[in-house]
Short mmCIF file of C-alpha atoms in Angstrom, two decimals:
data_model
loop_
_atom_site.label_atom_id
_atom_site.label_comp_id
_atom_site.label_asym_id
_atom_site.label_seq_id
_atom_site.Cartn_x
_atom_site.Cartn_y
_atom_site.Cartn_z
CA MET S 20 3.15 -27.17 29.07
CA PHE S 21 6.30 -28.80 29.15
CA ILE S 22 8.65 -28.25 32.61
CA THR S 23 12.36 -27.86 31.64
CA GLN S 24 13.79 -30.46 33.69
CA ALA S 25 17.34 -28.62 33.90
CA LEU S 26 15.30 -26.28 36.09
CA ALA S 27 12.81 -28.19 37.79
CA ALA S 28 15.21 -31.09 38.36
CA THR S 29 13.50 -32.64 41.55
CA PRO S 30 13.07 -36.02 41.70
CA ALA S 31 9.17 -36.43 41.80
CA ALA S 32 9.57 -34.45 38.48
CA GLY S 33 11.85 -37.09 36.92
CA GLU S 34 9.84 -40.02 38.16
CA ALA S 35 6.41 -38.19 36.92
CA ALA S 36 8.15 -38.12 33.14
CA ALA S 37 9.88 -41.53 33.15
CA PRO S 38 6.71 -43.81 33.42
CA GLU S 39 5.91 -43.64 29.53
CA GLY S 40 7.62 -46.40 27.15
CA ALA S 41 7.26 -44.83 24.15
CA PHE S 42 8.91 -41.67 22.34
CA PRO S 43 6.60 -38.89 23.03
CA PRO S 44 6.47 -38.29 19.28
CA PHE S 45 5.61 -41.47 18.32
CA ASP S 46 3.30 -42.53 21.33
CA PRO S 47 0.04 -43.43 19.23
CA THR S 48 -2.11 -42.88 22.10
CA THR S 49 -2.17 -39.49 21.61
CA PHE S 50 -2.86 -39.57 17.85
CA THR S 51 -6.54 -39.04 17.96
CA SER S 52 -6.90 -36.16 20.12
CA SER S 53 -3.88 -34.42 17.88
CA LEU S 54 -5.67 -35.26 14.87
CA PHE S 55 -8.81 -34.27 15.96
CA TRP S 56 -7.76 -30.77 17.30
CA LEU S 57 -5.48 -30.09 14.26
CA VAL S 58 -8.46 -31.02 11.83
CA ILE S 59 -10.58 -28.33 13.91
CA VAL S 60 -7.99 -25.83 14.32
CA PHE S 61 -6.96 -26.15 10.62
CA GLY S 62 -9.95 -26.17 9.17
CA ALA S 63 -10.86 -23.20 10.79
CA LEU S 64 -7.63 -21.61 9.64
CA TYR S 65 -8.74 -22.22 6.71
CA LEU S 66 -11.76 -21.19 6.69
CA LEU S 67 -10.70 -17.66 8.47
CA MET S 68 -7.90 -17.23 5.80
CA SER S 69 -9.60 -18.25 2.94
CA ARG S 70 -13.06 -16.47 3.59
CA VAL S 71 -12.05 -13.44 5.16
CA ALA S 72 -8.47 -12.66 5.89
CA LEU S 73 -6.77 -13.04 2.09
CA PRO S 74 -9.97 -11.17 0.20
CA ARG S 75 -9.33 -8.41 2.58
CA VAL S 76 -5.40 -7.85 2.12
CA ALA S 77 -6.10 -8.78 -1.86
CA GLY S 78 -8.79 -6.03 -1.36
CA ILE S 79 -6.43 -3.48 0.55
CA LEU S 80 -3.45 -4.29 -2.45
CA GLU S 81 -5.85 -3.99 -5.32
CA THR S 82 -7.03 -0.54 -3.66
CA ARG S 83 -3.48 0.62 -3.16
CA ARG S 84 -2.50 -0.33 -6.68
CA GLY S 85 -5.71 1.48 -8.13
CA ARG S 86 -4.79 4.62 -6.02
CA ILE S 87 -1.19 4.58 -7.05
CA ALA S 88 -1.99 3.89 -10.72
CA GLY S 89 -4.69 6.55 -10.76
CA ASP S 90 -2.27 8.68 -8.87
CA LEU S 91 0.28 8.44 -11.31
CA ASP S 92 -2.03 8.54 -14.47
CA SER S 93 -3.01 12.29 -13.03
CA ALA S 94 0.12 13.31 -12.51
CA ALA S 95 1.10 12.35 -16.24
CA ALA S 96 -2.24 14.12 -17.32
CA MET S 97 -1.14 17.03 -14.96
CA GLN S 98 2.53 16.94 -16.55
CA LYS S 99 1.22 16.75 -19.61
CA GLN S 100 -0.98 19.80 -19.23
CA ALA S 101 1.90 21.89 -17.87
CA ASP S 102 3.65 20.74 -20.83
CA ASP S 103 1.02 21.83 -23.45
CA ALA S 104 1.08 25.45 -21.08
CA ALA S 105 4.96 25.56 -21.65
CA ALA S 106 4.47 24.87 -25.32
CA ALA S 107 1.51 27.49 -26.06
CA TYR S 108 3.32 30.17 -23.73
CA GLU S 109 6.53 29.75 -25.86
CA LYS S 110 4.46 30.03 -28.96
CA ALA S 111 2.72 33.04 -27.82
CA LEU S 112 6.20 34.58 -26.87
CA SER S 113 7.90 33.45 -30.46
CA ASP S 114 4.89 35.41 -32.09
CA ALA S 115 5.27 38.13 -29.75
CA LYS S 116 8.66 38.52 -30.69
CA ALA S 117 7.99 38.06 -34.01
CA GLN S 118 5.33 40.47 -34.53
CA ALA S 119 7.22 43.05 -32.69
CA GLN S 120 10.27 42.45 -35.13
CA THR S 121 7.80 42.94 -37.83
CA THR S 122 6.51 46.48 -36.16
CA ALA S 123 9.91 47.46 -35.75
CA GLN S 124 10.88 46.72 -39.24
CA GLN S 125 8.40 48.54 -40.38
CA THR S 126 8.40 51.53 -38.57
CA ARG S 127 11.99 51.76 -39.28
CA ASP S 128 11.24 51.36 -42.81
CA ARG S 129 8.85 53.98 -42.71
CA LEU S 130 10.72 56.47 -40.97
CA ALA S 131 13.58 55.90 -43.00
CA ALA S 132 11.50 56.54 -46.27
CA GLN S 133 9.87 59.64 -44.46
CA SER S 134 13.05 61.20 -43.71
CA GLU S 135 14.79 60.35 -46.89
CA ALA S 136 12.10 62.13 -49.00
CA GLU S 137 12.52 65.08 -46.46
CA ARG S 138 16.11 64.92 -47.10
CA LYS S 139 15.61 65.14 -50.70
CA SER S 140 13.27 67.76 -51.07
CA LEU S 141 15.26 69.99 -48.61
CA GLU S 142 18.19 68.95 -50.51
CA ALA S 143 16.22 70.09 -54.23
CA GLY S 144 15.08 73.41 -52.20
CA LEU S 145 18.72 73.64 -51.46
CA ASN S 146 19.99 73.20 -54.88
CA ALA S 147 17.64 75.63 -56.52
CA LYS S 148 18.56 78.46 -54.24
CA LEU S 149 22.04 77.85 -54.93
CA ALA S 150 21.58 77.96 -58.62
CA ALA S 151 19.57 81.19 -57.96
CA ALA S 152 22.23 82.62 -56.24
CA GLU S 153 24.73 81.58 -58.66
CA ALA S 154 22.99 83.16 -61.33
CA GLN S 155 22.47 86.20 -59.67
CA ILE S 156 26.37 86.47 -58.74
CA ALA S 157 26.87 85.96 -62.58
CA ALA S 158 24.55 88.47 -63.91
CA THR S 159 26.10 91.11 -61.20
CA LYS S 160 29.68 90.07 -62.07
CA ALA S 161 28.89 90.49 -66.18
CA GLN S 162 27.15 93.74 -64.98
CA ALA S 163 30.15 95.10 -62.73
CA MET S 164 32.12 93.87 -65.82
CA SER S 165 30.58 95.74 -68.27
CA SER S 166 30.92 99.00 -65.94
CA VAL S 167 34.14 98.30 -65.87
CA GLY S 168 35.02 98.73 -69.25
CA GLY S 169 32.91 102.16 -69.48
CA MET S 170 34.87 103.26 -66.38
CA ALA S 171 38.07 102.57 -68.13
CA THR S 172 37.17 104.27 -71.23
CA ASP S 173 35.60 107.30 -69.06
CA THR S 174 39.30 107.09 -66.95
CA ALA S 175 41.31 107.17 -69.93
CA ALA S 176 39.36 110.15 -71.73
CA GLU S 177 39.82 112.11 -68.44
CA ILE S 178 43.75 111.24 -68.43
CA ILE S 179 43.93 112.04 -72.37
CA LYS S 180 42.19 115.76 -71.58
CA HIS S 181 44.38 116.21 -68.29
CA ILE S 182 47.58 115.27 -69.77
CA THR S 183 47.26 116.59 -73.45
CA GLY S 184 44.06 118.87 -72.74
CA VAL S 185 42.45 117.75 -75.82
CA SER S 186 39.50 115.80 -75.59
CA ALA S 187 39.69 112.76 -77.51
CA GLU S 188 36.56 111.57 -79.06
CA GLN S 189 35.17 109.15 -76.75
CA GLY S 190 34.56 106.07 -79.25
CA GLU S 191 38.40 106.17 -80.20
CA VAL S 192 39.25 105.90 -76.52
CA ALA S 193 36.73 102.81 -76.28
CA LYS S 194 38.30 101.26 -78.86
CA ALA S 195 41.84 101.51 -77.13
CA VAL S 196 40.95 100.73 -74.30
CA ALA S 197 39.00 97.21 -75.60
CA ALA S 198 42.53 96.75 -77.44
CA VAL S 199 44.44 97.02 -74.27
CA LYS S 200 41.89 95.36 -72.21
CA ILE S 201 42.76 91.89 -71.30
CA GLY S 202 40.54 89.13 -71.53
CA MET Y 29 23.52 -38.54 40.59
CA ALA Y 30 19.73 -38.81 40.16
CA ALA Y 31 19.59 -35.02 39.26
CA GLU Y 32 21.87 -35.43 36.36
CA GLY Y 33 19.54 -38.26 34.87
CA ASN Y 34 16.60 -35.47 35.00
CA ALA Y 35 19.08 -33.31 33.27
CA ILE Y 36 19.68 -34.37 30.45
CA ASP Y 37 16.57 -35.64 29.76
CA PRO Y 38 15.52 -33.57 26.40
CA ILE Y 39 12.90 -35.56 25.36
CA HIS Y 40 10.42 -34.74 28.06
CA GLN Y 41 9.47 -31.40 25.96
CA PHE Y 42 7.50 -33.40 23.34
CA GLU Y 43 5.62 -35.27 26.15
CA ILE Y 44 1.66 -34.41 25.41
CA HIS Y 45 -0.46 -34.06 28.53
CA PRO Y 46 -4.07 -33.50 28.83
CA ILE Y 47 -5.47 -30.33 29.91
CA VAL Y 48 -8.98 -31.14 29.72
CA LYS Y 49 -9.54 -34.68 29.59
CA PHE Y 50 -12.73 -36.09 27.19
CA SER Y 51 -13.54 -38.94 25.22
CA VAL Y 52 -16.27 -39.47 22.47
CA GLY Y 53 -17.09 -43.05 22.29
CA GLY Y 54 -14.11 -44.39 23.91
CA THR Y 55 -11.98 -42.51 21.54
CA ASP Y 56 -9.60 -40.14 23.71
CA LEU Y 57 -9.94 -36.44 22.00
CA SER Y 58 -8.55 -34.65 25.35
CA PHE Y 59 -7.70 -30.71 24.95
CA THR Y 60 -4.18 -31.27 25.48
CA ASN Y 61 -0.82 -29.04 25.64
CA SER Y 62 -0.33 -29.68 22.08
CA SER Y 63 -4.05 -28.92 21.36
CA LEU Y 64 -3.57 -25.68 23.12
CA PHE Y 65 -0.58 -24.41 21.31
CA MET Y 66 -2.59 -25.35 18.07
CA VAL Y 67 -5.13 -23.11 19.33
CA VAL Y 68 -2.61 -20.20 20.04
CA ILE Y 69 -1.20 -20.74 16.49
CA LEU Y 70 -4.67 -19.97 15.48
CA ALA Y 71 -4.86 -16.98 17.56
CA LEU Y 72 -2.02 -15.43 16.68
CA ILE Y 73 -2.50 -16.20 12.88
CA SER Y 74 -6.02 -14.96 13.18
CA LEU Y 75 -4.64 -11.54 15.23
CA LEU Y 76 -1.69 -10.79 12.62
CA MET Y 77 -4.02 -11.38 9.51
CA LEU Y 78 -7.65 -10.27 10.59
CA TRP Y 79 -6.94 -7.57 13.44
CA GLY Y 80 -3.95 -6.59 11.94
CA THR Y 81 -5.80 -5.52 8.37
CA SER Y 82 -9.01 -4.55 10.33
CA SER Y 83 -8.31 -0.85 9.77
CA ARG Y 84 -7.80 -1.62 5.93
CA SER Y 85 -4.94 1.32 5.49
CA LEU Y 86 -4.17 3.09 2.44
CA VAL Y 87 -0.53 3.08 4.54
CA PRO Y 88 -0.13 0.23 6.09
CA GLY Y 89 0.92 0.23 10.02
CA ARG Y 90 3.14 -2.52 11.40
CA LEU Y 91 0.56 -5.39 11.66
CA GLN Y 92 -0.82 -4.52 8.41
CA ALA Y 93 2.76 -4.41 6.59
CA ALA Y 94 3.50 -7.70 8.27
CA ALA Y 95 0.17 -9.61 7.14
CA GLU Y 96 0.46 -7.87 3.21
CA MET Y 97 4.21 -9.04 3.41
CA ALA Y 98 3.03 -12.56 4.45
CA TYR Y 99 0.21 -12.31 1.70
CA GLU Y 100 2.74 -11.70 -1.11
CA PHE Y 101 5.38 -13.41 0.19
CA VAL Y 102 3.46 -16.61 -0.20
CA ALA Y 103 1.40 -15.47 -3.21
CA SER Y 104 4.74 -14.84 -5.03
CA THR Y 105 5.74 -17.98 -4.26
CA VAL Y 106 2.71 -19.99 -5.38
CA ARG Y 107 2.86 -17.95 -8.61
CA GLY Y 108 6.50 -18.31 -9.35
CA THR Y 109 6.07 -22.13 -8.67
CA ALA Y 110 2.57 -23.19 -9.43
CA GLY Y 111 1.96 -20.44 -11.97
CA GLU Y 112 -1.41 -17.87 -12.20
CA SER Y 113 -3.57 -21.20 -12.20
CA GLY Y 114 -1.87 -22.46 -8.91
CA MET Y 115 -3.45 -19.34 -7.33
CA LYS Y 116 -6.68 -21.05 -6.62
CA PHE Y 117 -4.77 -23.30 -3.74
CA PHE Y 118 -3.02 -19.80 -2.30
CA PRO Y 119 -5.53 -19.83 0.56
CA PHE Y 120 -4.73 -23.40 0.99
CA VAL Y 121 -0.78 -23.07 0.80
CA PHE Y 122 -0.77 -19.84 2.93
CA SER Y 123 -2.83 -21.65 5.84
CA LEU Y 124 -0.40 -24.26 5.58
CA PHE Y 125 2.85 -22.02 5.61
CA MET Y 126 1.44 -19.64 8.78
CA PHE Y 127 0.54 -22.83 10.39
CA VAL Y 128 4.12 -24.36 10.43
CA PHE Y 129 5.51 -20.97 10.42
CA PHE Y 130 4.35 -20.00 13.51
CA SER Y 131 4.24 -23.28 15.43
CA ASN Y 132 7.82 -23.83 14.28
CA VAL Y 133 8.43 -20.09 15.61
CA ILE Y 134 6.61 -20.15 18.91
CA GLY Y 135 8.18 -23.66 19.63
CA LEU Y 136 11.61 -21.81 20.13
CA ILE Y 137 10.01 -19.53 22.75
CA PRO Y 138 11.18 -21.66 26.20
CA TYR Y 139 8.29 -23.69 27.96
CA THR Y 140 6.00 -23.66 24.96
CA PHE Y 141 5.16 -26.42 22.89
CA THR Y 142 6.27 -27.12 19.07
CA VAL Y 143 3.21 -28.70 17.54
CA THR Y 144 5.12 -29.46 14.50
CA SER Y 145 7.54 -31.51 16.33
CA GLN Y 146 5.07 -34.40 16.34
CA ILE Y 147 4.80 -36.67 13.56
CA ILE Y 148 1.06 -37.40 13.38
CA VAL Y 149 0.53 -33.51 13.01
CA THR Y 150 3.36 -33.00 10.43
CA PHE Y 151 2.22 -36.12 8.62
CA ALA Y 152 -1.51 -35.21 8.70
CA LEU Y 153 -0.39 -31.71 6.97
CA ALA Y 154 1.87 -33.83 4.24
CA ALA Y 155 -1.09 -36.27 3.26
CA LEU Y 156 -3.70 -33.28 3.17
CA VAL Y 157 -1.69 -31.61 0.61
CA ILE Y 158 -0.58 -35.03 -0.97
CA LEU Y 159 -4.58 -35.86 -0.80
CA THR Y 160 -5.27 -32.74 -2.68
CA VAL Y 161 -3.01 -33.13 -5.22
CA LEU Y 162 -4.46 -36.72 -6.08
CA LEU Y 163 -8.29 -35.39 -5.93
CA TYR Y 164 -7.49 -32.22 -8.12
CA GLY Y 165 -5.30 -34.32 -10.41
CA PHE Y 166 -7.78 -36.88 -11.39
CA TYR Y 167 -10.54 -34.12 -10.98
CA LYS Y 168 -9.20 -31.91 -13.34
CA HIS Y 169 -7.51 -34.45 -15.67
CA GLY Y 170 -8.70 -37.62 -15.21
CA ALA Y 171 -6.26 -40.55 -16.52
CA HIS Y 172 -4.36 -37.95 -17.89
CA PHE Y 173 -3.11 -37.24 -14.66
CA LEU Y 174 -1.49 -40.52 -14.86
CA HIS Y 175 1.02 -39.48 -17.45
CA LEU Y 176 2.44 -38.06 -14.23
CA PHE Y 177 4.47 -41.00 -13.75
CA VAL Y 178 5.16 -41.32 -17.59
CA PRO Y 179 8.44 -39.92 -18.59
CA SER Y 180 8.04 -38.76 -22.36
CA GLY Y 181 10.73 -39.38 -24.99
CA VAL Y 182 12.35 -42.78 -23.10
CA SER Y 183 13.24 -45.76 -24.77
CA PRO Y 184 10.57 -48.56 -23.96
CA PHE Y 185 12.73 -50.87 -22.47
CA LEU Y 186 13.45 -48.03 -19.76
CA LEU Y 187 10.02 -46.88 -19.41
CA PRO Y 188 8.65 -49.54 -16.90
CA PHE Y 189 11.70 -48.81 -14.47
CA LEU Y 190 11.31 -45.28 -14.75
CA VAL Y 191 7.31 -45.63 -14.15
CA LEU Y 192 8.63 -47.55 -11.07
CA ILE Y 193 10.70 -44.83 -9.80
CA GLU Y 194 7.97 -42.23 -10.48
CA VAL Y 195 5.76 -44.03 -8.58
CA ILE Y 196 7.87 -44.42 -5.42
CA SER Y 197 9.04 -40.92 -5.45
CA PHE Y 198 5.29 -39.65 -5.56
CA VAL Y 199 4.55 -42.09 -2.79
CA SER Y 200 7.05 -40.75 -0.60
CA ARG Y 201 6.02 -37.27 -1.07
CA PRO Y 202 4.21 -37.34 1.94
CA ILE Y 203 6.68 -39.37 3.96
CA SER Y 204 9.44 -37.04 3.06
CA LEU Y 205 7.61 -33.94 3.34
CA SER Y 206 6.31 -34.61 6.62
CA VAL Y 207 9.86 -36.26 8.10
CA ARG Y 208 11.62 -33.27 6.97
CA LEU Y 209 9.79 -30.88 9.28
CA PHE Y 210 8.91 -33.59 12.07
CA ALA Y 211 12.91 -34.41 12.11
CA ASN Y 212 14.19 -30.89 11.66
CA MET Y 213 12.09 -29.62 14.54
CA LEU Y 214 12.88 -32.93 17.18
CA ALA Y 215 16.34 -32.61 16.34
CA GLY Y 216 16.74 -28.90 16.79
CA HIS Y 217 15.00 -28.99 20.27
CA ILE Y 218 16.57 -32.15 21.38
CA THR Y 219 20.23 -30.35 20.82
CA LEU Y 220 19.36 -27.09 22.76
CA LYS Y 221 17.86 -29.10 25.79
CA VAL Y 222 21.16 -31.27 25.40
CA PHE Y 223 23.12 -28.31 25.56
CA ALA Y 224 20.97 -26.73 28.27
CA GLY Y 225 21.71 -29.92 30.06
CA PHE Y 226 25.33 -29.34 29.99
CA VAL Y 227 25.09 -25.95 31.54
CA THR Y 228 23.42 -26.82 35.01
CA LEU Y 229 25.78 -30.03 35.07
CA LEU Y 230 28.57 -27.87 34.59
CA LEU Y 231 27.19 -25.84 37.31
CA GLY Y 232 27.00 -28.68 39.93
CA ALA Y 233 30.67 -29.85 38.74
CA GLY Y 234 32.45 -27.49 41.07
CA ALA Y 235 35.45 -26.05 39.40
CA TRP Y 236 34.16 -27.08 36.35
CA SER Y 237 31.45 -24.73 36.60
CA ALA Y 238 33.71 -21.92 35.34
CA LEU Y 239 33.20 -23.87 32.06
CA ALA Y 240 29.25 -23.51 32.21
CA PRO Y 241 29.09 -20.14 30.04
CA LEU Y 242 30.59 -22.25 26.85
CA PRO Y 243 27.63 -24.28 26.04
CA LEU Y 244 25.20 -21.43 27.32
CA ALA Y 245 27.08 -19.52 24.37
CA ALA Y 246 26.26 -22.47 21.92
CA ILE Y 247 22.84 -22.35 23.09
CA VAL Y 248 22.30 -18.74 22.04
CA LEU Y 249 24.03 -19.18 18.47
CA LEU Y 250 21.77 -22.79 18.00
CA THR Y 251 18.73 -20.76 19.13
CA ALA Y 252 19.26 -18.29 16.28
CA PHE Y 253 20.37 -21.03 14.09
CA GLU Y 254 17.32 -22.84 15.00
CA LEU Y 255 15.10 -19.90 14.27
CA LEU Y 256 16.49 -19.86 10.62
CA VAL Y 257 15.65 -23.62 10.49
CA ALA Y 258 12.13 -22.78 11.57
CA VAL Y 259 11.59 -20.05 8.93
CA LEU Y 260 13.16 -21.99 6.56
CA GLN Y 261 11.23 -25.16 6.83
CA ALA Y 262 8.43 -23.65 6.96
CA TYR Y 263 9.27 -22.32 2.96
CA VAL Y 264 10.18 -25.57 2.29
CA PHE Y 265 6.95 -26.66 3.36
CA ALA Y 266 5.08 -24.40 1.48
CA ILE Y 267 7.22 -24.55 -1.94
CA LEU Y 268 7.12 -28.20 -1.75
CA THR Y 269 3.67 -28.01 -1.49
CA CYS Y 270 3.46 -25.73 -4.30
CA VAL Y 271 5.47 -28.09 -6.64
CA TYR Y 272 3.37 -31.08 -5.93
CA LEU Y 273 0.43 -28.69 -6.56
CA ASN Y 274 1.78 -27.94 -10.00
CA ASP Y 275 2.06 -31.38 -10.86
CA ALA Y 276 -1.57 -31.70 -10.29
CA ILE Y 277 -2.36 -28.55 -12.42
CA HIS Y 278 0.37 -29.43 -14.99
CA PRO Y 279 0.60 -33.02 -15.18
CA GLY Y 280 3.48 -34.96 -17.48
CA HIS Y 281 6.85 -33.73 -17.90
#
């Protein structure tokens, strides 16, 4: 180790450093020992690096690269799986929706047809009843009208008898009533 | 002033002192302060790259994240410069980058020794790079590797000059590669030490000591700048290594 002259500036140290003539880095007397130790140290360094250290670091990096690639692959696989599941879910959902719609439509149609039929039969029954009632009304009316004619004849004969005191002939009265009857 | 000469001795930090002296067959192989810091570099890199990654966590801790960052940084540099086939040199470039990077950065800590401020160290590393380029180039491509020196689509009159220039530029590569790193480290550390010398000089200069904070502030700024240089030079060394290796892998223009 060298001693910094700046800090240990004693004359003794100065004199000890002085005697060499050559510039230290070019001093050939130190070359052999420097070379000898350089060969040993650099050789050892090369062996350690090439045999142990660098293969180990390469192994570490390779393992990590493999692990990262594997993880990315499995992540991609899981992503795909999730996508598939999502697609299947979407499909099931849309199928169920379509089915529900069909069922609802069918039910609606069926119910509509049923109520239509019911309505029609009800209407038919009502119409029949109405027609019957109308026929009855017409019959009753006709009967009543015919009775009105008889009653008018009787009443007229009675009135004639009362006023004149003579019984008019039934047939003549009826003829006269019919003549004056409107409609 | 005797102390003045000592205070501005910015070269002292590059001196190599033996810690454990020994020699084999008359060749000095002492374990020096330079060797010590090489071992420190080795220990710190090993701490980061081996101990830091020992848990092999899927989610990295701090040290492991730093180790992975260093790995990926150098790997992307190699891939970007020399292509996928350059990855066979990845451990080599990685070791070079980490060694230079740790050496440069550790050297910024006061009282430490900067291994890459020794021309012999940087030259040895650069020579190793060029030797690798040459050996691999000839091993892989044989004589075809020499096409590196022959630009295509040039008139035959200019070709000898261009080949000469290519050869000179190739030969100067180890020199430029080593001197660039060495000179950057050397100059930066000398500058820091010179400014530190100014601080002590001013402090010992009576009323002028009021100015002492100025060079101190300069040291703070320079240290930040030197940190940038330290990282940048490690990167430059690594990327130039990749560029040169790319020539060996794909020769021909």
